[in-house]
Amino acid sequence: MKRFLLGLCILLLLAGCSLTPSTPSAQVQFFAMDTLMSATLYGSHSEDAATLLQQEVNRLDRLWSRTREESEIFLLNSHAGDGLSLPLSPETVGLLTAAQEATTASEGAFNPLMAPLMDAWNFTGESPRIPTDAELASLLPLTQTPTVLDMTKLEGYLPLVGQALDLGGIAKGQAAQQVTTSLLAAYPDLTGGLLALGGNITTFGEKPDGTPWTVAVKDPENPEGFLCTFPLLGSCATSGGYERYFEAGGKRYHHILDPDSGYPADSGLLSVTVVAEPTLTDAYSTALFVLGADQALNFWKTHPAAAAMELILVAEDRHIYVTQGLADGFDFLGEESGYTYEFVSR
Ligand code: AMP
Ligand code: MG
């Protein structure tokens, strides 16, 4: 069984970062939340801001990791089913609340309780494996009873023995949101910046050369290639089966699971990019990847949670659906690789 761990940065900053000589800047790159993080910040105190950014991401990783024993999520998981209500920070309550909202809005396609199934597949371990149908069927009920949260007391617990939270589908987006807010509060003289927390990209302010921040969507079938670029002032995130997977018997098994079956989602999509505020981009890129193109576009057209959202859906038949709000400045690069695209309106 061969295992691949492909680049986790889904979107690449394409536009130049040429500086005017007078603009102070800082760059930082580090590993956290099981992926590569990087940022470029401009303005006075950008070095201090970059240090704060790294500290903040690492602090949230210590709070939300499910493998670090000091984390609040590890504590919740290790007490699952014993009836003990555990103290939680407001940040963790905020994250769990956002996760539950995404679960409700996506009718269960986003499920923060997939940890027992993720462990059964062991995507991140040395020897990933294909669980039996019976094993998956025995684990699925653990994902259907939500975390109990007491918002006023800041406490919570998992009701069933064997339940466990895996916030890998939302934590980086929530981190992007919180860290950007903290940076701008602490260093209001930052003039601009780009944060890439795994596949979650956030830009703010201006680039020193005055050109717009521009991001590119990778070709899911060719890690070297790009399908399109578009200007981004705000946040986007991409989810795709190509990010993390293993192959067995000539078949690919990727890390985004369908909560209905426990198997890797097989909805006809290769990747989903969501443009919105960071927590939403992360949770909904995962959820809409599970739902597939028809349901994702229906969600975008009708659901209030999608009111300020734009999508790029890359389908297995090499057709790309781009929602209308991204048409301005959209540059298609996928023609030579056999892709087609269309703009979709509400
Ligand atoms: P992302 O790269 O943001 O799409 O997140 C994928 C990660 O979210 C996986 O590696 C799992 O940790 C977790 N995950 C897998 N399937 C789901 C799901 N259906 N809902 C929520 N989280 C999931
Ligand atoms: Mg996600």
PDB file of C-alpha atoms and ligand atoms in Angstrom, residues 108-112 114 118 166-170 172 200 238-240 243-244 255-259 282 285-286 290, ligand 1:
ATOM      1  CA  GLY A 108     -24.777  16.723   8.336  1.00  0.00           C
ATOM      2  CA  ALA A 109     -22.271  16.826   5.458  1.00  0.00           C
ATOM      3  CA  PHE A 110     -19.910  18.700   7.802  1.00  0.00           C
ATOM      4  CA  ASN A 111     -19.472  16.535  10.880  1.00  0.00           C
ATOM      5  CA  PRO A 112     -16.889  17.444  13.564  1.00  0.00           C
ATOM      6  CA  MET A 114     -15.540  11.976  12.416  1.00  0.00           C
ATOM      7  CA  MET A 118     -10.593   8.951  10.588  1.00  0.00           C
ATOM      8  CA  ASP A 166     -11.768  16.015  14.874  1.00  0.00           C
ATOM      9  CA  LEU A 167     -11.818  19.714  14.025  1.00  0.00           C
ATOM     10  CA  GLY A 168      -9.342  19.413  11.141  1.00  0.00           C
ATOM     11  CA  GLY A 169     -12.050  20.606   8.745  1.00  0.00           C
ATOM     12  CA  ILE A 170     -12.674  23.962  10.495  1.00  0.00           C
ATOM     13  CA  LYS A 172      -7.534  26.490  10.459  1.00  0.00           C
ATOM     14  CA  ASN A 200      -6.913  28.751   4.028  1.00  0.00           C
ATOM     15  CA  THR A 238      -9.912  24.872  -0.837  1.00  0.00           C
ATOM     16  CA  SER A 239     -10.790  21.279   0.032  1.00  0.00           C
ATOM     17  CA  GLY A 240      -9.857  18.439  -2.247  1.00  0.00           C
ATOM     18  CA  GLU A 243      -4.637  16.938  -0.533  1.00  0.00           C
ATOM     19  CA  ARG A 244      -4.175  13.765   1.509  1.00  0.00           C
ATOM     20  CA  HIS A 255      -9.335  12.067   3.772  1.00  0.00           C
ATOM     21  CA  ILE A 256     -12.718  13.808   3.423  1.00  0.00           C
ATOM     22  CA  LEU A 257     -15.303  11.313   4.599  1.00  0.00           C
ATOM     23  CA  ASP A 258     -18.983  11.138   3.772  1.00  0.00           C
ATOM     24  CA  PRO A 259     -20.694  11.054   7.193  1.00  0.00           C
ATOM     25  CA  ASP A 282     -12.990  26.180   5.886  1.00  0.00           C
ATOM     26  CA  SER A 285     -15.268  23.865   1.522  1.00  0.00           C
ATOM     27  CA  THR A 286     -15.214  20.532   3.371  1.00  0.00           C
ATOM     28  CA  VAL A 290     -19.058  16.011   0.416  1.00  0.00           C
TER      29      VAL A 290
HETATM   30  P1  AMP B   1     -10.386  20.210   4.887  1.00  0.00           P
HETATM   31  O1  AMP B   1      -9.010  19.991   4.365  1.00  0.00           O
HETATM   32  O2  AMP B   1     -10.620  21.526   5.538  1.00  0.00           O
HETATM   33  O3  AMP B   1     -11.444  19.880   3.895  1.00  0.00           O
HETATM   34  O4  AMP B   1     -10.596  19.198   6.096  1.00  0.00           O
HETATM   35  C1  AMP B   1     -10.435  17.824   5.987  1.00  0.00           C
HETATM   36  C2  AMP B   1     -10.259  17.276   7.377  1.00  0.00           C
HETATM   37  O5  AMP B   1     -11.513  17.425   8.078  1.00  0.00           O
HETATM   38  C3  AMP B   1      -9.943  15.804   7.414  1.00  0.00           C
HETATM   39  O6  AMP B   1      -8.551  15.579   7.376  1.00  0.00           O
HETATM   40  C4  AMP B   1     -10.567  15.387   8.734  1.00  0.00           C
HETATM   41  O7  AMP B   1      -9.733  15.767   9.797  1.00  0.00           O
HETATM   42  C5  AMP B   1     -11.816  16.232   8.802  1.00  0.00           C
HETATM   43  N1  AMP B   1     -13.006  15.664   8.122  1.00  0.00           N
HETATM   44  C6  AMP B   1     -13.079  14.603   7.264  1.00  0.00           C
HETATM   45  N2  AMP B   1     -14.343  14.433   6.812  1.00  0.00           N
HETATM   46  C7  AMP B   1     -15.084  15.419   7.402  1.00  0.00           C
HETATM   47  C8  AMP B   1     -16.465  15.787   7.339  1.00  0.00           C
HETATM   48  N3  AMP B   1     -17.357  15.127   6.578  1.00  0.00           N
HETATM   49  N4  AMP B   1     -16.862  16.853   8.084  1.00  0.00           N
HETATM   50  C9  AMP B   1     -15.982  17.548   8.848  1.00  0.00           C
HETATM   51  N5  AMP B   1     -14.681  17.248   8.955  1.00  0.00           N
HETATM   52  C10 AMP B   1     -14.228  16.206   8.233  1.00  0.00           C
END
